[in-house]
XYZ file of C-alpha atoms in Angstrom:
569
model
C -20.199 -65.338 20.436
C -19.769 -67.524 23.228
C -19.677 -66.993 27.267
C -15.863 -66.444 27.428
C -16.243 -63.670 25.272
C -19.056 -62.102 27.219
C -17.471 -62.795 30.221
C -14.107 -60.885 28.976
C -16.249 -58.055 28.324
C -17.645 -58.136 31.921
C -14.575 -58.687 33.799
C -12.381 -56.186 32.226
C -15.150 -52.923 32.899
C -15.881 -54.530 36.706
C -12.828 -54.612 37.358
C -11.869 -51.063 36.187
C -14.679 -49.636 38.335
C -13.465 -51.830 41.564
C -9.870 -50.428 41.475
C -10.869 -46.740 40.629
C -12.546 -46.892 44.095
C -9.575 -47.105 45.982
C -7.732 -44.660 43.345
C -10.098 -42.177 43.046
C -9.956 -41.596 46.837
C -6.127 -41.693 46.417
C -6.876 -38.909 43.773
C -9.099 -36.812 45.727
C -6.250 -36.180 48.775
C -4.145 -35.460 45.767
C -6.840 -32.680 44.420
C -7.364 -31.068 47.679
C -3.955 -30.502 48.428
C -4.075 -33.083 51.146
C -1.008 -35.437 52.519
C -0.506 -38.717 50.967
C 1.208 -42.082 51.819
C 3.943 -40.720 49.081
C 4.878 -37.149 50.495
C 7.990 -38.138 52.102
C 9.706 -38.935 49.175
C 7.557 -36.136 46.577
C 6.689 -33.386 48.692
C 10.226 -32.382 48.676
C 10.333 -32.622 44.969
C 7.149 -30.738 44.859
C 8.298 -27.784 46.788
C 11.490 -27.863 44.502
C 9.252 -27.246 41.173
C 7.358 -23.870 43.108
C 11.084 -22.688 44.654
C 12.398 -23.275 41.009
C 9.045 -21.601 39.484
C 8.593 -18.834 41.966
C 4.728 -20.582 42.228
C 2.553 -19.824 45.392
C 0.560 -23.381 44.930
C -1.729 -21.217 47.742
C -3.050 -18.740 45.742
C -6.218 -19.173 43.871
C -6.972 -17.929 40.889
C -10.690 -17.186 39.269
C -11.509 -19.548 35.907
C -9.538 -16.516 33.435
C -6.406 -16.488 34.954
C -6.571 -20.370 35.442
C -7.331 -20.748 31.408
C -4.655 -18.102 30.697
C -2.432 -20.162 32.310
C -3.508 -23.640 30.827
C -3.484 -22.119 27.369
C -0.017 -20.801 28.033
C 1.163 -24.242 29.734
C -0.173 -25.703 26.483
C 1.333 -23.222 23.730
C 5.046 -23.491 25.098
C 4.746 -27.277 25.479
C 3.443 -27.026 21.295
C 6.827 -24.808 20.933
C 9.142 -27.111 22.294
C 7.810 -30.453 20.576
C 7.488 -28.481 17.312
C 11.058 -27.616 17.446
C 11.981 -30.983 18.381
C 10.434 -32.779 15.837
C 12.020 -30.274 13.263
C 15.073 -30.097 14.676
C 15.650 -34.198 15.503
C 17.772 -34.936 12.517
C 20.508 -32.668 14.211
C 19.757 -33.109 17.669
C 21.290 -35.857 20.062
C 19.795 -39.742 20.630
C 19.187 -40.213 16.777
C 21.116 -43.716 16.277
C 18.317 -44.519 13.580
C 19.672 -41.332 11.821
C 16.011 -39.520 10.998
C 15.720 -36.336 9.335
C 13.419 -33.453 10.850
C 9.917 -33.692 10.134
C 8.056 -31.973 7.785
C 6.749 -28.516 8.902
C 2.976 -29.927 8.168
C 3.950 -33.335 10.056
C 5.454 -31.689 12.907
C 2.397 -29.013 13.343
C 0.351 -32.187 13.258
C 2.266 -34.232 15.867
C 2.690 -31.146 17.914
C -0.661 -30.328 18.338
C -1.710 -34.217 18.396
C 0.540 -35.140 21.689
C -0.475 -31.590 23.449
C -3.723 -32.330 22.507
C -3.719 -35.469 24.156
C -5.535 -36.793 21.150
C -1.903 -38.969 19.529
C -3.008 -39.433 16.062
C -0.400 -40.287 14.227
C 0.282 -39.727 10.493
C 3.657 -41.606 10.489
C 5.235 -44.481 11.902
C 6.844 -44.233 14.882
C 9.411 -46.658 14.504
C 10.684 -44.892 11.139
C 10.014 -41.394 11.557
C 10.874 -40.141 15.538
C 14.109 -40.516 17.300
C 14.711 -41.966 20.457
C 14.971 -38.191 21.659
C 11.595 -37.368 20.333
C 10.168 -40.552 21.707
C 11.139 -39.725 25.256
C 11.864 -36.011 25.736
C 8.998 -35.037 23.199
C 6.226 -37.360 22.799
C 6.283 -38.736 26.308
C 6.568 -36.442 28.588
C 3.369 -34.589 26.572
C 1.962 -38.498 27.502
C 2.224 -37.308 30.961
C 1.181 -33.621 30.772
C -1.738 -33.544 28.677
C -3.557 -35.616 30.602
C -3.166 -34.187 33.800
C -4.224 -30.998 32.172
C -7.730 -32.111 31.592
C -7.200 -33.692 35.258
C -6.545 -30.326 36.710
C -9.436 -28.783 34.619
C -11.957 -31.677 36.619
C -10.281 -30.579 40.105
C -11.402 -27.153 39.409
C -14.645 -27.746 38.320
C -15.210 -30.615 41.644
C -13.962 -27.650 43.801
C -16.343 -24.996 41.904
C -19.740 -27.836 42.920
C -18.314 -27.616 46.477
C -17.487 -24.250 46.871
C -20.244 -21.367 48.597
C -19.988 -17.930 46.989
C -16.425 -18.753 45.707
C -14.076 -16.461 43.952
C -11.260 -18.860 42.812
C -11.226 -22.421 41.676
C -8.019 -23.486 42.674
C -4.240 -22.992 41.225
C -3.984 -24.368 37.814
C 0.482 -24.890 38.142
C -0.464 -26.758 41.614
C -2.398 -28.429 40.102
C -0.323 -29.473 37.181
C 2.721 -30.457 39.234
C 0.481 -32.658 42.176
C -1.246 -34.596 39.054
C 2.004 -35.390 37.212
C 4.242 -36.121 40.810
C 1.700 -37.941 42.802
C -0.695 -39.735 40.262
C 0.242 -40.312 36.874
C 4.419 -40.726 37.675
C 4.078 -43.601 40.071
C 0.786 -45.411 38.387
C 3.343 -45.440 35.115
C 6.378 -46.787 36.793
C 4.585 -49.695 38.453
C 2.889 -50.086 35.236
C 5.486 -49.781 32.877
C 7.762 -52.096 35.220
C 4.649 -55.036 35.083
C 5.178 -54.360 30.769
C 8.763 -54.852 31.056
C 7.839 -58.172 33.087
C 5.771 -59.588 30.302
C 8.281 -58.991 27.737
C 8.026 -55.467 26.177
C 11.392 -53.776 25.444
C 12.744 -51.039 27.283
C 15.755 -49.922 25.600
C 17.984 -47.504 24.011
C 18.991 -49.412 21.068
C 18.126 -49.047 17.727
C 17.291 -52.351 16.766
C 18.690 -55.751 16.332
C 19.492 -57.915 13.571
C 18.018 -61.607 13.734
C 17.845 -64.103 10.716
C 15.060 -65.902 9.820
C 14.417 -69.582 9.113
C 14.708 -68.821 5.405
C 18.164 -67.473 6.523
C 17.539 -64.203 5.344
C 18.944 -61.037 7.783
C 16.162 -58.900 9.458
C 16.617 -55.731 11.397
C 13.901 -55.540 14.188
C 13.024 -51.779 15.667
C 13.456 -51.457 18.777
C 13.930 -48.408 21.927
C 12.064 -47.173 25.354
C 8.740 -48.856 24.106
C 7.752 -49.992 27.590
C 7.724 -47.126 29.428
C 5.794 -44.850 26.686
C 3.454 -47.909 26.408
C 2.430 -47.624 30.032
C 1.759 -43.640 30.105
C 0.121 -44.072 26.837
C -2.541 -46.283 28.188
C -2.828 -44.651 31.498
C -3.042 -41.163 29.979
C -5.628 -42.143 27.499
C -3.081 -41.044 24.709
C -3.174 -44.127 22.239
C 0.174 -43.150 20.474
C 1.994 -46.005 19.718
C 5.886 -46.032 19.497
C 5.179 -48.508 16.689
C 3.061 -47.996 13.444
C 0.711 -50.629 14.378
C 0.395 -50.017 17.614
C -0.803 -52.350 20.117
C -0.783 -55.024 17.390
C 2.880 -54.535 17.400
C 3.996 -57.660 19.760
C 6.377 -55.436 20.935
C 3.585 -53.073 22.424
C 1.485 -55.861 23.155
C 2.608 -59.417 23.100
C 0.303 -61.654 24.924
C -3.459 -61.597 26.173
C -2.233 -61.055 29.522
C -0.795 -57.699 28.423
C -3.863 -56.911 26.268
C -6.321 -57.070 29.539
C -4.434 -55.182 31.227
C -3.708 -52.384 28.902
C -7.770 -51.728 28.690
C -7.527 -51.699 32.491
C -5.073 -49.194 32.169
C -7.310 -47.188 29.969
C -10.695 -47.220 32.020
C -9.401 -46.983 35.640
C -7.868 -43.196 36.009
C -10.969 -42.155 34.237
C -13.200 -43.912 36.389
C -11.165 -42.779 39.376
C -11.511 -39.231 38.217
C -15.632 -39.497 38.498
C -14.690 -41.166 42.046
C -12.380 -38.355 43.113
C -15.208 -35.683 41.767
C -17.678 -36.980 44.005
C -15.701 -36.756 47.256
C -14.269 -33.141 46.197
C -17.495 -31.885 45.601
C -19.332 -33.731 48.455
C -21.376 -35.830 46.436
C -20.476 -39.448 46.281
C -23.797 -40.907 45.688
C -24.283 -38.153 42.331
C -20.633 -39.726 41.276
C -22.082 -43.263 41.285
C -24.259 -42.418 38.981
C -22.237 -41.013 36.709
C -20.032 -43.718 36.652
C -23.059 -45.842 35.830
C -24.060 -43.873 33.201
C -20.436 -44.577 31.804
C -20.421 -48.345 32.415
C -23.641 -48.713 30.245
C -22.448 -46.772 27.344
C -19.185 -48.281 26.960
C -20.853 -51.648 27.885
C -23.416 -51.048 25.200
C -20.699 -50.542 22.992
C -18.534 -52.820 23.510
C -21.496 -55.727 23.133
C -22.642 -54.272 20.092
C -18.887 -53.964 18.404
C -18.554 -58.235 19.401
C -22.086 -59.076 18.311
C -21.093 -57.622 14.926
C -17.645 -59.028 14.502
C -19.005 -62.760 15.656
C -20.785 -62.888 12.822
C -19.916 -64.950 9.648
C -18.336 -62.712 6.944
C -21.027 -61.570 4.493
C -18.567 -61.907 1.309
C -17.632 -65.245 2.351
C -21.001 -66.639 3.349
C -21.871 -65.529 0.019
C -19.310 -67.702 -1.520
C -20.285 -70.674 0.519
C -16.870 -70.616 2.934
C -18.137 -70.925 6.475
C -16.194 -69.312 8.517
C -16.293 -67.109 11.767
C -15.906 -64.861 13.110
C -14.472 -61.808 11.337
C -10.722 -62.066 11.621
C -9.854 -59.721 9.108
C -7.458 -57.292 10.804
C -7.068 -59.307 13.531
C -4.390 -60.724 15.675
C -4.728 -64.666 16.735
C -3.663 -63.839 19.216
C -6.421 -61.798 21.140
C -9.340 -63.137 18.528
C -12.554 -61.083 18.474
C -13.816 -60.591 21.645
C -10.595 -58.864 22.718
C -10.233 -57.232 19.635
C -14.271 -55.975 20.308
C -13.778 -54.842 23.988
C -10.330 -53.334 22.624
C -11.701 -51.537 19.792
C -14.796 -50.063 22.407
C -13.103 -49.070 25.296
C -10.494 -47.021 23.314
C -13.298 -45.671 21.502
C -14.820 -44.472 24.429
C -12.442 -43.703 26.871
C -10.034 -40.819 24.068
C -7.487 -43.388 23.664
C -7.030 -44.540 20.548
C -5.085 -47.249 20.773
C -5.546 -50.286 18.335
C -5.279 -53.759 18.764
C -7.114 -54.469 15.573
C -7.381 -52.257 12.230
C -10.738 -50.338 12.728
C -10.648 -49.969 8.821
C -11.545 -53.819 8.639
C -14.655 -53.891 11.930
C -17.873 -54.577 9.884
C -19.965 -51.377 9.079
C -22.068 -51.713 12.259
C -19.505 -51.772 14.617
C -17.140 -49.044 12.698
C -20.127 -47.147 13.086
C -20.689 -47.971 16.870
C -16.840 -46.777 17.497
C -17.594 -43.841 15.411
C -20.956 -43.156 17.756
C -19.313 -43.757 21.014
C -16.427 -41.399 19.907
C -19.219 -38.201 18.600
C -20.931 -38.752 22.064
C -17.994 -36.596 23.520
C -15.603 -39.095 24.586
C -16.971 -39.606 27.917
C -17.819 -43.061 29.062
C -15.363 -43.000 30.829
C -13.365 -40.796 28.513
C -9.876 -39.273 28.519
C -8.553 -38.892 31.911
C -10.270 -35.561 33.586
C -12.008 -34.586 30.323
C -14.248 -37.895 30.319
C -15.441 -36.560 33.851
C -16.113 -33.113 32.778
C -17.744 -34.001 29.463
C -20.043 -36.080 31.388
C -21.127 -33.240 34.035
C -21.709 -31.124 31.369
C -24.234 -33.952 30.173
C -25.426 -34.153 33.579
C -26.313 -29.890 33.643
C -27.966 -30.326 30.551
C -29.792 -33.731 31.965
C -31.437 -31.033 34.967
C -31.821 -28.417 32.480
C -34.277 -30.448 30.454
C -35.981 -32.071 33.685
C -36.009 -28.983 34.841
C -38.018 -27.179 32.128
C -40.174 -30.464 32.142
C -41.529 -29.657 35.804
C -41.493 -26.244 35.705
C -38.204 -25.712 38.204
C -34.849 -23.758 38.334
C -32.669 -26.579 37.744
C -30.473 -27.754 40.236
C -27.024 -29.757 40.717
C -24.917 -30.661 43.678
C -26.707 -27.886 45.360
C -25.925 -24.949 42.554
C -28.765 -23.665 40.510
C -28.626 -24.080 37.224
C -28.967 -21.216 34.939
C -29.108 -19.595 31.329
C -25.409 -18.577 31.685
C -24.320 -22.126 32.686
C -26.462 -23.831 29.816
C -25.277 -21.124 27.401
C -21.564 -22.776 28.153
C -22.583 -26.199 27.858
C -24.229 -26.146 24.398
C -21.177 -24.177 23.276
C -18.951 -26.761 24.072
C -21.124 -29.271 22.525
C -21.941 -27.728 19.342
C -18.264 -26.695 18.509
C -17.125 -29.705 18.042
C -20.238 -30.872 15.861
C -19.008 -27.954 14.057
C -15.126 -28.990 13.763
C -16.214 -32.951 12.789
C -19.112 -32.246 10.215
C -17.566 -28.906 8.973
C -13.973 -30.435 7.973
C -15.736 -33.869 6.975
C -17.731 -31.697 4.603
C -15.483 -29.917 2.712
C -12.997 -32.851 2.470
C -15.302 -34.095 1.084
C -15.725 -32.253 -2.129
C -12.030 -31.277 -2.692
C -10.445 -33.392 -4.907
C -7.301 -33.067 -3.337
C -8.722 -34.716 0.142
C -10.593 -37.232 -1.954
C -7.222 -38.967 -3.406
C -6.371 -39.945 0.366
C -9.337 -42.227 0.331
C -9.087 -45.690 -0.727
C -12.390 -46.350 -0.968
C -15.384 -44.974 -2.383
C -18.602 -44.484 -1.883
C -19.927 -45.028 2.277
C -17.131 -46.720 2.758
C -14.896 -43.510 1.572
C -17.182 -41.280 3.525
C -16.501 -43.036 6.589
C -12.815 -42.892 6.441
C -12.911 -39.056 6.475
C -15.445 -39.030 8.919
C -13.205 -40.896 10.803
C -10.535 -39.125 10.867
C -11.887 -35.587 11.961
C -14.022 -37.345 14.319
C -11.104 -39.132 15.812
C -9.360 -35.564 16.049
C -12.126 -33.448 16.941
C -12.676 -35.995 19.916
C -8.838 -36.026 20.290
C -8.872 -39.882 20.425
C -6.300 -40.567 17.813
C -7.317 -44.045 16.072
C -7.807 -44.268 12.503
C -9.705 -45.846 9.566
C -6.112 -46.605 8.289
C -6.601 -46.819 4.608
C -7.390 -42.882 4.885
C -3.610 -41.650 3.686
C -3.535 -38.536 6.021
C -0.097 -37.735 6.130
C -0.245 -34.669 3.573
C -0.193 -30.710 3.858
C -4.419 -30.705 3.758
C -4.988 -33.239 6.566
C -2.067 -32.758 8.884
C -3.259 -28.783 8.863
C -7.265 -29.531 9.420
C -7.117 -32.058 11.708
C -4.617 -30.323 13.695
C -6.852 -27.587 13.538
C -10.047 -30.121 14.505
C -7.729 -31.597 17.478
C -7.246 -27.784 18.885
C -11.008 -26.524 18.850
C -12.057 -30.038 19.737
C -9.633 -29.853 23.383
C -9.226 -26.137 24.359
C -13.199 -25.047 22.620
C -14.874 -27.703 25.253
C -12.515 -27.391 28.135
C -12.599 -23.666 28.165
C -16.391 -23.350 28.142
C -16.063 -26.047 31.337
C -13.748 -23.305 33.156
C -15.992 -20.843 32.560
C -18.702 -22.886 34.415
C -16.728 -23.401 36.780
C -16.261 -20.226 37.713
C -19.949 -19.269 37.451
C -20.782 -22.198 39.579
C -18.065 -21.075 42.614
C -19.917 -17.862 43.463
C -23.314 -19.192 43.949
C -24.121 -20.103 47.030
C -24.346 -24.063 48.136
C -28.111 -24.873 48.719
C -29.479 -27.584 50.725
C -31.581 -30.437 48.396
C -35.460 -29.421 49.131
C -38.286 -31.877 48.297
C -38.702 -30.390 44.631
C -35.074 -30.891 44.021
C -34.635 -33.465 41.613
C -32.873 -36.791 42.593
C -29.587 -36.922 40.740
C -28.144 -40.164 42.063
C -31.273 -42.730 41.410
C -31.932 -45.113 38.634
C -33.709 -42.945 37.011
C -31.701 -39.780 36.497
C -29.167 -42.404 35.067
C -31.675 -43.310 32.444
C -32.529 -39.902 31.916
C -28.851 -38.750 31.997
C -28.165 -41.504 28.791
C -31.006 -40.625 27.467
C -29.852 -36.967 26.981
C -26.297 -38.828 25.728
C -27.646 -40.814 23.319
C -30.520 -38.231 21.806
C -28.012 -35.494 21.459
C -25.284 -37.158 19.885
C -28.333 -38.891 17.152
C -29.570 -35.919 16.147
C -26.324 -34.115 15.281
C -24.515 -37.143 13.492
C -27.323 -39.288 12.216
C -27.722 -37.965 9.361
C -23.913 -38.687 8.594
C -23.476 -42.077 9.903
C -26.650 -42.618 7.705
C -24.458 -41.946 4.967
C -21.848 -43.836 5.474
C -21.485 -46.774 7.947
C -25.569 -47.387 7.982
C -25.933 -47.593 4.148
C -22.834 -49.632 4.000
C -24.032 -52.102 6.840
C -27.414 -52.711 4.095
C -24.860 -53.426 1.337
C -23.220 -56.072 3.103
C -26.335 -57.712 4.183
C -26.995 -57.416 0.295
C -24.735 -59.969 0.053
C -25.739 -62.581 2.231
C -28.991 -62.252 -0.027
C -27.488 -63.064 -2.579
C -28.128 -59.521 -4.892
């Protein structure tokens, strides 16, 4: 540990929360419908997409009809990529030659990319075509995203909104996210990759020869511009295998800072935008502080542990640190840390290191932050939403403390509201412990470990938490690309997306018809110090007492038998 490395830490979340300021404002003109520096070249193309679609962007719709049409939205975009992926070995832009995908493999990746969740069972570089690349996986970089964005505009409008019937127009929505937010943030982006030397073409690859003389054939294709959505969007799918250790996805430590940026800032700017839709700026604030100490917690923790001296090789008297194994050089460990914590947190699932080789503790802490619900700052829109459903709960239980209806950006909060929020936290408890469990004693789930005992334990944990919480990363010695795994955890990555954004609809639409009160002098404070702590609080207790018993299991009795070591036993 040294002040550099704490300072890293620092300057990459302040300056995520400076610059989602100014874009979250940005974002909330785009959410209300409102004009924008941008409209004279988009709104044309906007009005295009409703001519084309026959769409009144006008005409609201209550929280069913807007989750009938999300769900649809969703199940044609699964269609297409599923079809794609099967179909790429015959289809057009295929100069690496690759046959289809498997029908498992392509249910998997299907669901993974509309999921916005990315985990990948394959290698990108070896198993997708250029076609699937751009016309599949990235353009579900771009539309997943923004449908978890739309889902947060609804549910901003519901909190501002007296004795409502409709929540806004999910296809309006849709097409002003994409157009005027997450298209021009991912050209200037992608254009500031190219800069610091990340491909951008259509070629297959290139032969070089090394210094031995030997001939090597390096992948190559449109990495930079999938590399920018796929930070932006909180989607984490890399176009190579390993990801943003790949030098081609990430070469320097310029590009490394700015890829977390990339990942924290739309989220951030998505709790910004909330507050000014719903009229409560101050209540925002808060939230976002709630974020920044959670993913600041974790990140410290995660570089605390890997600045340590390896246990194994203290043991055998070779001083070294800190933990490098799984590292790149080039970004050391308190990049690696920060890395390995903000992707955690925010749904991404990026790597720049392999999570399999983080120490116990901090596997465990990037297992913790991603069982909290993703939502410090979380995936774009869903972070936001995830968190407010946190902050109901937060009231609920102050609320029953005191003796009071509960309140929240002037809407009382009720049985029917509470009865949607513990639904959407307890079905994904459900999906991550449920599939963990019975993986767990089938023997044909077992052979994809490749280790035993916590450490085994951990790696399927892993993965259906990583699925259920539609991040994406992976304990990568888990071998998950088989019938069993690509089937559950496509199954984990469905219920753990459309079973929690659902239930936030349907709040949503209970909140719009209740009538906006004005704060009274037993309404609790929801922008103070203190409703952050107890807001945390409620985080942190919640996620303990549903996966403690698991991480106790695995991560926490294989943190002991390291330190076993150091003792000598």
């Amino acid at each position: 540990m040294n002040i550099q490395g704490w300072a890293e830490i620092a300057l990459v979340i302040g300056l995520s929360v400076a610059l989602s300021w100014p874009l979250g404002v940005y974002m909330a003109r785009v959410w209300q419908g409102e004009s924008t520096w941008l409209d004279p070249v988009l709104r044309p193309v906007e009005r295009l997409f409703y001519g084309l679609s026959g769409i009144d962007p006008k005409k609201g719709q209550n929280w069913v009809t807007y989750a009938i049409a999300m769900m649809a939205f969703n199940g044609v975009g699964f269609v297409v990529l599923y079809g794609i992926l099967r179909l790429q070995g015959v289809l057009p832009l295929n100069p690496q030659g690759f046959a289809g995908m498997s029908p498992d493999l392509a249910f998997n990746t299907a669901i993974s990319f509309v999921s916005n969740t990315n985990w990948q069972a394959y290698s990108g570089e070896s198993a997708a075509s250029h076609l699937s690349q751009m016309a599949g996986l990235t353009v579900q970089n771009f539309v997943s995203p923004v449908m978890a964005m739309a889902v947060a505009a609804a549910l901003g409008r519901a909190f501002a909104t007296n004795r409502g019937e409709t929540i806004g127009n999910f296809w309006s929505d849709l097409v002003r996210n994409t157009l005027y937010i997450m298209l021009p943030l991912s050209i200037v982006f992608g254009l500031v990759l190219v800069g610091l030397g990340i491909p951008q073409t259509l070629l297959a690859h290139v032969d070089a020869h090394t210094i031995e003389g030997a001939k090597q054939s390096i992948a190559l294709g449109p990495i930079a511009g999938q590399e920018a959505i796929k930070q932006l969007g909180t989607n984490g799918g890399g176009f190579f295998g390993a990801n943003s250790t790949h030098p081609f996805e990430n070469p320097t430590g310029v590009s490394n800072f700015l890829e977390i940026v990339a990942m924290l800032v739309v989220g951030f700017a998505c709790a910004v935008a909330f507050g000014i839709v719903a009229g409560a700026r101050k209540e925002a604030w808060a939230l976002i502080a709630a974020m920044v100490i959670i993913v600041g917690a974790g990140a410290a923790s995660i570089y605390v542990a890997e600045t340590q001296p390896t246990p194994a090789l203290v043991a055998a008297h070779v001083q070294t640190t800190p933990n490098m194994e799984g590292k790149e050089v080039r970004f050391g460990a308190a990049a690696s840390s920060v890395f390995a914590a903000v992707t955690t947190a925010v749904s991404d699932g990026a790597v720049n290191a392999q999570h399999e080789s983080l120490t116990p503790a901090a596997g465990g802490v990037a297992l913790f932050l991603m069982q909290l619900g993703e939502l410090a700052p979380g995936g774009d829109g869903s972070g936001l939403y995830a968190m407010v459903h946190m902050a109901l709960l937060a009231v609920f239980v102050a609320g029953l403390m005191v003796g009071r209806t509960p309140e929240y950006l002037g809407k009382k909060i009720e049985a029917r509201e509470i009865k949607y929020v513990m639904l959407s936290a307890l079905i994904m408890t459900v999906a991550i412990l449920g599939f963990a469990a019975v993986a767990l004693v089938l023997p044909l789930a077992l052979k994809a470990q490749s280790a035993s005992g916590p450490h085994g334990l951990s790696e399927i944990l892993y993965a259906y938490t990583s699925g259920t919480a539609n991040n994406g990363s992976a304990f990568g010695g888990l071998s998950a690309n088989s019938p069993w795994y690509n089937i559950t955890i496509g199954i984990a990555m469905m219920v753990g997306r459309y079973g929690y954004a659902i239930p936030v609809l349907a709040v949503a639409g209970s909140l719009v018809a209740k009538p906006k009160l004005a704060p009274t002098a037993g309404t609790l404070p929801t922008h103070t110090g203190l409703f952050v702590g107890l807001l945390v609080g409620v985080i942190i207790i919640l996620g303990g007492l549903q996966f403690f018993p698991a991480l106790a299991l695995g991560p926490i009795v294989e943190h002991f038998q390291m330190l076993n070591l150091i003792a000598g036993h």
